Tab-separated table of C-alpha atoms in Angstrom:
chain	number	residue	atom	x	y	z
A	16	UNK	CA	-7.699	-3.982	33.452
A	17	UNK	CA	-6.824	-1.945	36.869
A	18	UNK	CA	-8.186	1.264	37.161
A	19	UNK	CA	-5.457	4.594	37.199
A	20	UNK	CA	-4.587	7.781	37.726
A	21	UNK	CA	-2.228	9.682	35.390
A	22	UNK	CA	-0.834	12.366	37.733
A	23	UNK	CA	-0.717	10.071	41.242
A	24	UNK	CA	1.014	7.232	38.616
A	25	UNK	CA	3.635	9.700	37.561
A	26	UNK	CA	4.209	10.842	41.379
A	27	UNK	CA	4.176	7.369	42.285
A	28	UNK	CA	6.895	6.151	39.806
A	29	UNK	CA	8.741	9.151	39.946
A	30	UNK	CA	9.778	9.015	43.541
A	31	UNK	CA	9.456	5.262	43.938
A	32	UNK	CA	12.386	5.151	40.906
A	33	UNK	CA	13.940	8.020	41.555
A	34	UNK	CA	16.084	10.357	39.038
A	35	UNK	CA	18.024	7.520	37.086
A	36	UNK	CA	14.658	6.651	35.618
A	37	UNK	CA	13.370	9.824	34.243
A	38	UNK	CA	16.420	10.435	32.463
A	39	UNK	CA	16.621	7.272	30.325
A	40	UNK	CA	13.149	8.059	29.314
A	41	UNK	CA	11.263	5.410	27.119
A	42	UNK	CA	11.938	4.858	23.732
A	43	UNK	CA	8.963	4.936	20.818
A	44	UNK	CA	10.466	5.311	17.812
A	45	UNK	CA	8.322	5.891	14.775
A	46	UNK	CA	8.424	5.025	11.505
A	47	UNK	CA	7.179	8.568	9.585
A	48	UNK	CA	6.906	9.445	5.656
A	49	UNK	CA	7.523	13.548	5.325
A	50	UNK	CA	8.377	13.082	2.013
A	51	UNK	CA	7.834	11.042	-1.273
A	52	UNK	CA	3.980	10.737	-2.890
A	53	UNK	CA	1.710	10.004	0.710
A	54	UNK	CA	3.716	12.947	2.518
A	55	UNK	CA	0.630	15.651	2.031
A	56	UNK	CA	-1.371	13.085	3.939
A	57	UNK	CA	1.199	11.699	5.921
A	58	UNK	CA	2.985	15.058	7.622
A	59	UNK	CA	-0.059	16.101	9.557
A	60	UNK	CA	-0.745	12.590	11.079
A	61	UNK	CA	2.739	12.654	11.655
A	62	UNK	CA	2.973	15.810	13.391
A	63	UNK	CA	-0.434	14.843	15.931
A	64	UNK	CA	1.199	12.127	16.350
A	65	UNK	CA	4.485	13.979	17.942
A	66	UNK	CA	2.254	16.841	19.392
A	67	UNK	CA	0.750	14.323	21.874
A	68	UNK	CA	4.031	12.963	23.265
A	69	UNK	CA	5.316	16.316	23.466
A	70	UNK	CA	2.329	17.400	24.994
A	71	UNK	CA	2.639	14.786	27.768
A	72	UNK	CA	6.418	15.823	28.297
A	73	UNK	CA	5.561	19.376	28.903
A	74	UNK	CA	2.410	18.964	30.721
A	75	UNK	CA	3.686	15.935	32.578
A	76	UNK	CA	6.845	15.130	32.845
A	77	UNK	CA	6.175	12.179	30.491
A	78	UNK	CA	3.961	9.317	31.290
A	79	UNK	CA	4.776	7.621	34.983
A	80	UNK	CA	7.266	10.545	35.076
A	81	UNK	CA	9.302	9.187	32.354
A	82	UNK	CA	10.039	11.447	29.161
A	83	UNK	CA	9.215	9.796	25.502
A	84	UNK	CA	11.586	9.402	23.216
A	85	UNK	CA	9.520	9.321	20.557
A	86	UNK	CA	12.326	10.055	17.443
A	87	UNK	CA	10.765	9.511	14.327
A	88	UNK	CA	12.760	7.495	11.131
A	89	UNK	CA	11.876	8.493	7.481
A	90	UNK	CA	11.112	5.660	5.669
A	91	UNK	CA	9.031	7.587	2.665
A	92	UNK	CA	6.602	4.969	2.428
A	93	UNK	CA	8.993	2.388	0.983
A	94	UNK	CA	9.157	-0.955	2.527
A	95	UNK	CA	12.562	-1.043	2.102
A	96	UNK	CA	13.410	1.559	3.997
A	97	UNK	CA	10.933	0.967	6.471
A	98	UNK	CA	12.316	-2.637	7.049
A	99	UNK	CA	15.746	-0.780	7.551
A	100	UNK	CA	14.247	1.772	9.939
A	101	UNK	CA	12.997	-1.188	12.304
A	102	UNK	CA	16.338	-2.804	12.428
A	103	UNK	CA	18.010	0.454	13.338
A	104	UNK	CA	15.395	1.532	15.731
A	105	UNK	CA	15.071	-2.024	17.267
A	106	UNK	CA	17.733	-2.503	19.800
A	107	UNK	CA	15.835	0.006	22.587
A	108	UNK	CA	12.440	0.074	20.672
A	109	UNK	CA	9.527	-0.449	23.526
A	110	UNK	CA	7.071	-0.669	19.924
A	111	UNK	CA	7.672	-0.256	16.298
A	112	UNK	CA	4.824	1.868	14.310
A	113	UNK	CA	5.487	0.885	10.897
A	114	UNK	CA	2.909	3.229	9.234
A	115	UNK	CA	2.403	1.147	6.007
A	116	UNK	CA	0.110	-1.953	5.501
A	117	UNK	CA	3.330	-2.933	3.129
A	118	UNK	CA	6.192	-2.647	6.006
A	119	UNK	CA	3.797	-3.915	8.499
A	120	UNK	CA	3.871	-7.168	6.828
A	121	UNK	CA	7.565	-7.492	6.662
A	122	UNK	CA	7.924	-6.245	9.980
A	123	UNK	CA	5.014	-9.105	11.153
A	124	UNK	CA	7.422	-12.178	10.798
A	125	UNK	CA	10.090	-10.321	13.053
A	126	UNK	CA	8.138	-9.798	16.228
A	127	UNK	CA	8.230	-13.384	16.709
A	128	UNK	CA	12.061	-13.584	17.434
A	129	UNK	CA	12.679	-9.853	18.320
A	130	UNK	CA	9.652	-9.640	20.753
A	131	UNK	CA	8.989	-5.759	19.779
A	132	UNK	CA	5.171	-5.153	19.338
A	133	UNK	CA	3.893	-3.670	16.029
A	134	UNK	CA	1.353	-0.594	16.832
A	135	UNK	CA	-0.519	0.070	14.110
A	136	UNK	CA	-3.432	2.017	14.563
A	137	UNK	CA	-6.639	1.470	11.853
A	138	UNK	CA	-4.501	0.026	9.484
A	139	UNK	CA	-1.963	-3.045	8.584
A	140	UNK	CA	-3.029	-6.470	7.733
A	141	UNK	CA	-6.780	-7.480	9.255
A	142	UNK	CA	-6.145	-10.973	10.653
A	143	UNK	CA	-3.627	-9.371	13.354
A	144	UNK	CA	-7.112	-8.514	15.154
A	145	UNK	CA	-6.921	-12.692	16.029
A	146	UNK	CA	-4.012	-12.500	19.366
A	147	UNK	CA	-4.089	-16.038	20.058
A	148	UNK	CA	-1.859	-16.327	16.190
A	149	UNK	CA	-0.387	-12.763	16.286
A	150	UNK	CA	0.211	-12.247	19.667
A	151	UNK	CA	3.176	-9.121	19.082
A	152	UNK	CA	0.695	-7.057	16.701
A	153	UNK	CA	-1.773	-4.806	17.725
A	154	UNK	CA	-4.355	-2.881	14.878
A	155	UNK	CA	-6.814	-0.907	16.952
A	156	UNK	CA	-9.479	0.503	17.137
A	157	UNK	CA	-10.410	-0.768	13.924
A	158	UNK	CA	-9.523	-3.222	10.953
A	159	UNK	CA	-9.695	-2.334	7.395
A	160	UNK	CA	-12.450	-5.639	7.049
A	161	UNK	CA	-14.084	-3.560	9.922
A	162	UNK	CA	-13.943	-0.823	7.544
A	163	UNK	CA	-14.992	-2.416	4.606
A	164	UNK	CA	-18.258	-4.008	6.240
A	165	UNK	CA	-19.440	-0.489	7.664
A	166	UNK	CA	-19.325	1.309	4.759
A	167	UNK	CA	-21.176	-1.852	3.175
A	168	UNK	CA	-23.875	-1.598	5.658
A	169	UNK	CA	-23.182	2.417	5.401
A	170	UNK	CA	-24.528	1.950	1.766
A	171	UNK	CA	-27.310	-0.551	2.061
A	172	UNK	CA	-28.828	1.372	5.333
A	173	UNK	CA	-28.828	-1.294	7.472
A	174	UNK	CA	-30.576	-3.684	4.451
A	175	UNK	CA	-28.372	-5.696	2.627
A	176	UNK	CA	-30.333	-7.025	0.586
A	177	UNK	CA	-31.633	-4.240	-0.974
A	178	UNK	CA	-27.726	-4.663	-2.205
A	179	UNK	CA	-29.015	-7.698	-4.425
A	180	UNK	CA	-28.271	-6.603	-8.648
A	181	UNK	CA	-26.365	-3.678	-7.401
A	182	UNK	CA	-22.768	-2.693	-8.418
A	183	UNK	CA	-19.809	-1.147	-6.488
A	184	UNK	CA	-16.734	-0.596	-7.590
A	185	UNK	CA	-13.432	-0.953	-5.174
A	186	UNK	CA	-11.249	1.708	-6.635
A	187	UNK	CA	-7.994	1.183	-4.739
A	188	UNK	CA	-4.759	0.865	-4.312
A	189	UNK	CA	-2.571	-1.101	-6.298
A	190	UNK	CA	-0.663	-1.791	-3.361
A	191	UNK	CA	-0.945	-4.257	-0.107
A	192	UNK	CA	-2.804	-1.582	1.630
A	193	UNK	CA	-5.016	-0.887	-1.408
A	194	UNK	CA	-5.807	-5.088	-1.369
A	195	UNK	CA	-6.678	-4.946	2.324
A	196	UNK	CA	-10.544	-4.962	1.884
A	197	UNK	CA	-11.265	-7.091	-1.398
A	198	UNK	CA	-11.705	-10.562	0.507
A	199	UNK	CA	-14.106	-9.163	2.410
A	200	UNK	CA	-15.631	-7.289	-0.207
A	201	UNK	CA	-15.789	-10.324	-2.030
A	202	UNK	CA	-17.464	-12.478	0.413
A	203	UNK	CA	-19.997	-9.801	0.894
A	204	UNK	CA	-20.880	-9.441	-2.302
A	205	UNK	CA	-21.537	-13.188	-3.308
A	206	UNK	CA	-23.592	-13.104	0.203
A	207	UNK	CA	-25.761	-10.449	-0.542
A	208	UNK	CA	-25.501	-11.144	-4.554
A	209	UNK	CA	-24.347	-7.737	-6.046
A	210	UNK	CA	-21.394	-7.011	-8.382
A	211	UNK	CA	-18.573	-5.894	-7.036
A	212	UNK	CA	-15.658	-4.182	-9.705
A	213	UNK	CA	-12.477	-4.058	-8.934
A	214	UNK	CA	-9.964	-0.935	-10.694
A	215	UNK	CA	-6.850	-0.534	-9.191
A	216	UNK	CA	-4.645	2.588	-9.543
A	217	UNK	CA	-0.547	1.864	-10.139
A	218	UNK	CA	1.650	4.003	-7.563
A	219	UNK	CA	2.675	6.244	-11.079
A	220	UNK	CA	-0.851	6.080	-12.129
A	221	UNK	CA	-1.915	8.096	-9.196
A	222	UNK	CA	-2.119	11.691	-10.415
A	223	UNK	CA	-3.417	10.590	-13.444
A	224	UNK	CA	-6.485	8.711	-13.297
A	225	UNK	CA	-8.044	9.435	-16.640
A	226	UNK	CA	-8.523	5.818	-17.478
A	227	UNK	CA	-9.643	4.523	-14.574
A	228	UNK	CA	-12.564	7.126	-14.411
A	229	UNK	CA	-13.324	6.527	-18.188
A	230	UNK	CA	-13.851	2.990	-16.927
A	231	UNK	CA	-16.375	4.045	-13.921
A	232	UNK	CA	-18.171	5.921	-16.529
A	233	UNK	CA	-18.114	3.039	-18.774
A	234	UNK	CA	-19.434	1.026	-15.720
A	235	UNK	CA	-22.012	3.253	-14.079
A	236	UNK	CA	-21.558	2.090	-11.025
A	237	UNK	CA	-24.333	2.443	-7.603
A	238	UNK	CA	-21.506	3.583	-5.800
A	239	UNK	CA	-17.528	4.007	-5.589
A	240	UNK	CA	-15.627	2.828	-2.466
A	241	UNK	CA	-11.864	4.535	-2.099
A	242	UNK	CA	-9.515	2.113	-0.919
A	243	UNK	CA	-6.592	5.628	-1.695
A	244	UNK	CA	-3.351	6.765	0.290
A	245	UNK	CA	-1.621	10.351	-0.742
A	246	UNK	CA	-1.535	11.988	-3.947
A	247	UNK	CA	-4.550	9.285	-4.964
A	248	UNK	CA	-7.051	10.754	-3.131
A	249	UNK	CA	-6.528	14.432	-4.206
A	250	UNK	CA	-6.741	12.865	-8.422
A	251	UNK	CA	-9.555	10.917	-8.189
A	252	UNK	CA	-11.454	13.382	-6.061
A	253	UNK	CA	-10.622	15.905	-8.997
A	254	UNK	CA	-11.299	13.393	-11.551
A	255	UNK	CA	-14.742	12.324	-9.801
A	256	UNK	CA	-15.389	16.306	-10.440
A	257	UNK	CA	-14.446	16.839	-13.769
A	258	UNK	CA	-16.581	13.984	-14.756
A	259	UNK	CA	-19.943	14.821	-12.959
A	260	UNK	CA	-19.695	11.395	-10.687
A	261	UNK	CA	-22.347	11.685	-8.438
A	262	UNK	CA	-20.194	12.876	-4.386
A	263	UNK	CA	-23.098	11.516	-2.637
A	264	UNK	CA	-22.279	8.072	-4.080
A	265	UNK	CA	-18.621	7.953	-3.670
A	266	UNK	CA	-17.123	6.741	-0.116
A	267	UNK	CA	-13.580	6.472	1.059
A	268	UNK	CA	-11.603	4.730	3.682
A	269	UNK	CA	-10.385	6.669	6.178
A	270	UNK	CA	-7.189	7.601	4.496
A	271	UNK	CA	-9.373	9.262	2.133
A	272	UNK	CA	-10.953	11.418	3.896
A	273	UNK	CA	-8.309	14.148	3.973
A	274	UNK	CA	-9.163	18.148	4.299
A	275	UNK	CA	-7.000	19.677	1.973
A	276	UNK	CA	-8.172	16.740	-0.721
A	277	UNK	CA	-11.312	17.918	-0.268
A	278	UNK	CA	-10.730	21.801	-0.298
A	279	UNK	CA	-8.926	21.977	-3.599
A	280	UNK	CA	-12.618	21.515	-5.011
A	281	UNK	CA	-14.379	23.174	-2.014
A	282	UNK	CA	-18.425	23.226	-2.664
A	283	UNK	CA	-17.937	20.594	-5.925
A	284	UNK	CA	-17.056	17.847	-2.863
A	285	UNK	CA	-20.423	17.933	-0.936
A	286	UNK	CA	-21.799	14.619	-0.928
A	287	UNK	CA	-18.661	12.687	-0.389
A	288	UNK	CA	-18.213	11.151	2.123
A	289	UNK	CA	-15.341	9.459	4.345
A	290	UNK	CA	-15.783	6.243	7.065
A	291	UNK	CA	-13.812	7.741	10.124
A	292	UNK	CA	-12.597	5.724	13.552
A	293	UNK	CA	-11.724	9.973	14.510
A	294	UNK	CA	-13.787	12.558	15.179
A	295	UNK	CA	-11.989	16.708	15.085
A	296	UNK	CA	-13.355	18.056	18.835
A	297	UNK	CA	-11.107	21.322	18.545
A	298	UNK	CA	-13.016	22.365	21.750
A	299	UNK	CA	-12.176	19.602	23.824
A	300	UNK	CA	-9.845	20.236	26.777
A	301	UNK	CA	-7.021	18.280	25.726
A	302	UNK	CA	-6.575	20.507	22.380
A	303	UNK	CA	-6.282	23.270	24.916
A	304	UNK	CA	-4.047	22.037	26.686
A	305	UNK	CA	-2.273	21.677	23.837
A	306	UNK	CA	-2.499	25.018	21.959
A	307	UNK	CA	-0.943	26.050	25.476
A	308	UNK	CA	1.882	23.638	25.915
A	309	UNK	CA	2.736	23.071	22.320
A	310	UNK	CA	1.704	24.730	19.374
A	311	UNK	CA	1.081	28.147	20.952
A	312	UNK	CA	4.528	27.520	22.551
A	313	UNK	CA	6.753	26.921	19.357
A	314	UNK	CA	6.848	23.365	19.851
A	315	UNK	CA	4.954	22.097	16.701
A	316	UNK	CA	5.150	22.414	13.277
A	317	UNK	CA	1.690	21.423	12.217
A	318	UNK	CA	0.187	24.199	10.568
A	319	UNK	CA	-4.001	22.934	10.187
A	320	UNK	CA	-4.634	21.290	14.236
A	321	UNK	CA	-8.063	21.401	13.296
A	322	UNK	CA	-8.054	19.289	10.768
A	323	UNK	CA	-9.384	15.212	10.627
A	324	UNK	CA	-5.736	13.606	10.022
A	325	UNK	CA	-3.684	15.419	12.748
A	326	UNK	CA	-6.101	15.097	15.408
A	327	UNK	CA	-5.997	11.066	14.210
A	328	UNK	CA	-2.648	11.648	14.985
A	329	UNK	CA	-3.451	13.219	18.419
A	330	UNK	CA	-5.841	10.415	19.322
A	331	UNK	CA	-3.056	7.554	18.000
A	332	UNK	CA	-0.283	8.308	19.965
A	333	UNK	CA	-2.868	8.593	22.987
A	334	UNK	CA	-3.233	4.630	21.894
A	335	UNK	CA	0.453	3.904	22.595
A	336	UNK	CA	0.552	6.094	25.462
A	337	UNK	CA	-2.823	4.745	27.618
A	338	UNK	CA	-0.475	1.117	26.740
A	339	UNK	CA	2.525	2.360	28.639
A	340	UNK	CA	0.923	4.131	30.943
A	341	UNK	CA	-1.226	0.739	31.764
A	342	UNK	CA	2.136	-1.530	31.705
A	343	UNK	CA	3.422	0.509	34.502
A	344	UNK	CA	0.978	0.560	36.742
A	345	UNK	CA	0.592	-3.540	36.258
A	346	UNK	CA	4.377	-4.204	36.221
A	347	UNK	CA	5.033	-1.064	39.291
A	348	UNK	CA	7.899	-0.171	37.192
A	349	UNK	CA	8.806	3.426	35.103
A	350	UNK	CA	11.072	2.107	32.595
A	351	UNK	CA	9.009	-0.751	30.809
A	352	UNK	CA	10.189	-3.154	28.351
A	353	UNK	CA	8.829	-4.380	25.006
A	354	UNK	CA	7.582	-7.503	26.583
A	355	UNK	CA	5.257	-5.318	29.340
A	356	UNK	CA	4.748	-2.614	26.595
A	357	UNK	CA	2.303	-5.658	24.768
A	358	UNK	CA	0.474	-6.278	27.936
A	359	UNK	CA	-0.140	-2.720	28.088
A	360	UNK	CA	-1.566	-2.936	24.571
A	361	UNK	CA	-3.473	-6.523	24.673
A	362	UNK	CA	-5.088	-4.895	28.201
A	363	UNK	CA	-6.220	-1.143	26.721
A	364	UNK	CA	-9.142	0.122	27.964
A	365	UNK	CA	-10.408	3.467	26.443
A	366	UNK	CA	-13.586	3.969	28.043
A	367	UNK	CA	-16.219	7.060	28.185
A	368	UNK	CA	-15.163	7.866	31.555
A	369	UNK	CA	-11.083	7.840	30.442
A	370	UNK	CA	-11.795	9.378	26.691
A	371	UNK	CA	-13.675	12.527	29.752
A	372	UNK	CA	-9.992	11.958	31.696
A	373	UNK	CA	-7.608	13.007	29.246
A	374	UNK	CA	-10.020	15.627	27.253
A	375	UNK	CA	-11.004	13.789	24.354
A	376	UNK	CA	-14.518	13.189	24.677
A	377	UNK	CA	-15.804	12.239	21.305
A	378	UNK	CA	-12.420	12.329	19.214
A	379	UNK	CA	-12.522	8.380	19.220
A	380	UNK	CA	-15.251	5.425	19.801
A	381	UNK	CA	-14.245	3.897	23.817
A	382	UNK	CA	-12.839	0.159	23.119
A	383	UNK	CA	-11.081	-2.381	24.903
A	384	UNK	CA	-8.628	-4.906	23.691
A	385	UNK	CA	-7.541	-8.307	25.393
A	386	UNK	CA	-6.043	-11.798	24.675
A	387	UNK	CA	-7.611	-12.854	22.187
A	388	UNK	CA	-8.873	-9.675	20.628
A	389	UNK	CA	-5.713	-7.193	18.987
A	390	UNK	CA	-8.327	-4.530	17.345
A	391	UNK	CA	-11.121	-3.575	19.778
A	392	UNK	CA	-13.540	-3.144	16.911
A	393	UNK	CA	-14.718	0.021	18.234
A	394	UNK	CA	-17.457	0.802	15.263
A	395	UNK	CA	-16.469	4.842	13.038
A	396	UNK	CA	-19.097	7.250	11.714
A	397	UNK	CA	-19.750	8.022	8.768
A	398	UNK	CA	-18.144	12.084	7.888
A	399	UNK	CA	-19.473	13.976	5.132
A	400	UNK	CA	-17.625	16.893	3.277
A	401	UNK	CA	-20.423	20.360	3.140
A	402	UNK	CA	-17.928	22.122	1.113
A	403	UNK	CA	-15.517	23.306	3.746
A	404	UNK	CA	-15.250	20.728	5.694
A	405	UNK	CA	-15.778	17.366	7.180
A	406	UNK	CA	-18.768	16.326	9.665
A	407	UNK	CA	-21.099	13.107	10.821
A	408	UNK	CA	-23.627	11.958	9.040
A	409	UNK	CA	-24.372	8.844	11.026
A	410	UNK	CA	-24.619	7.466	14.431
A	411	UNK	CA	-21.551	5.310	15.476
A	412	UNK	CA	-21.058	2.108	13.026
A	413	UNK	CA	-20.355	-1.170	13.778
A	414	UNK	CA	-18.913	-3.955	11.421
A	415	UNK	CA	-20.930	-6.645	11.210
A	416	UNK	CA	-18.707	-9.230	13.691
A	417	UNK	CA	-20.342	-12.295	13.070
A	418	UNK	CA	-19.418	-11.747	9.439
A	419	UNK	CA	-15.993	-10.654	9.844
A	420	UNK	CA	-14.443	-12.930	12.892
A	421	UNK	CA	-14.523	-15.985	10.749
A	422	UNK	CA	-12.668	-14.574	7.862
A	423	UNK	CA	-10.196	-13.467	10.475
A	424	UNK	CA	-9.783	-17.168	11.388
A	425	UNK	CA	-9.456	-18.581	8.664
A	426	UNK	CA	-6.779	-16.114	7.189
A	427	UNK	CA	-4.989	-16.080	10.282
A	428	UNK	CA	-4.961	-19.596	10.554
A	429	UNK	CA	-3.177	-19.736	6.481
A	430	UNK	CA	-1.244	-17.048	7.132
A	431	UNK	CA	0.466	-19.288	10.260
A	432	UNK	CA	0.179	-22.687	7.752
A	433	UNK	CA	2.319	-20.715	5.433
A	434	UNK	CA	4.544	-18.942	7.796
A	435	UNK	CA	5.150	-22.524	9.656
A	436	UNK	CA	6.211	-22.992	12.766
A	437	UNK	CA	4.618	-20.376	13.650
A	438	UNK	CA	3.780	-19.945	17.664
A	439	UNK	CA	0.661	-19.159	19.303
A	440	UNK	CA	-0.252	-17.601	22.077
A	441	UNK	CA	-1.393	-20.797	24.178
A	442	UNK	CA	-2.250	-18.647	27.513
A	443	UNK	CA	-5.762	-16.888	25.006
A	444	UNK	CA	-8.821	-18.652	25.721
């Protein structure tokens, strides 16, 4: 991908395309959920996403001299409302951000005809990594299958042979999101001879998991992996403490690493872990700019800018902004269209050098996307609750690509066959 300086690009585009281009703006709606049973986790993530775009608008005059219209459409995490939001916003949008695996799965078939790219950072349907099949869908920097692989490898301390005979429970939300890791965990259980026990939590059971934790006590697993969201996570952590489950054997996906959920139990949660593709860096230069232009300027509703989820929201909008800037540079236009946005997302190049330029070193691992790789597979860190905050306790972990890629290929092709005729991106090698 071409290298570019954002400030120089902004100046060149604003001069080259005139004031009319700046006035119009780029419409990048976000399908948010600040209400409903998942609001406690949705709010800090949405605040972070919105504040990063506000920073670019206030500090830089937008991206490439064009203001970003980061309108929110509230879904309450409802798939039905999410589809309504998609239909309501798609006419002018250069991208859609579904913010739910369920909504993503409903919107996914529409992208081939509507030709609007999906950006689902760290969520959605894991086989979307296969860009040849899913031309319009992107889930950087890692997929749920990557996350499951890294968690299992961490449990095994790098020696998967040591898993033989062990029992691992997957405590998961009974929802498309919660079911995402099951295929890869089942394949790994068979390959490495450990027992996998699935314990679902229904939407109506999220705040009362006594039955699930009674089952966990009976099963006496070596580890519990939690694939939860919103109120489910806070309740599960409280139940684990109540039943005296060893917290150092309890690991959550990145959406189960919310500071507020652990603050409710404080020191009793010490040892609980969460895999994470982002790490808060409150002393990062970008955070200083954010404080000046957004937080202290009264342009944010954020309550905890130092939290994992708020800063992850910042990183997610950075992905979108970098895609927009890459597309502007490639096509020489300020106001990009959805097809150009798709190119930008397919050519993300988040290097260590670029992160340093953005003032975001250490906030996310470097990665790149391509025609055939719409995820990037950046890797992630294991964070551990120390009684007061989350802190990294591992080097950068990487998913087992040799194990994951055949599953991605098989499941993406199965999806295409089930939804035939399904157009392939034949330009991908």
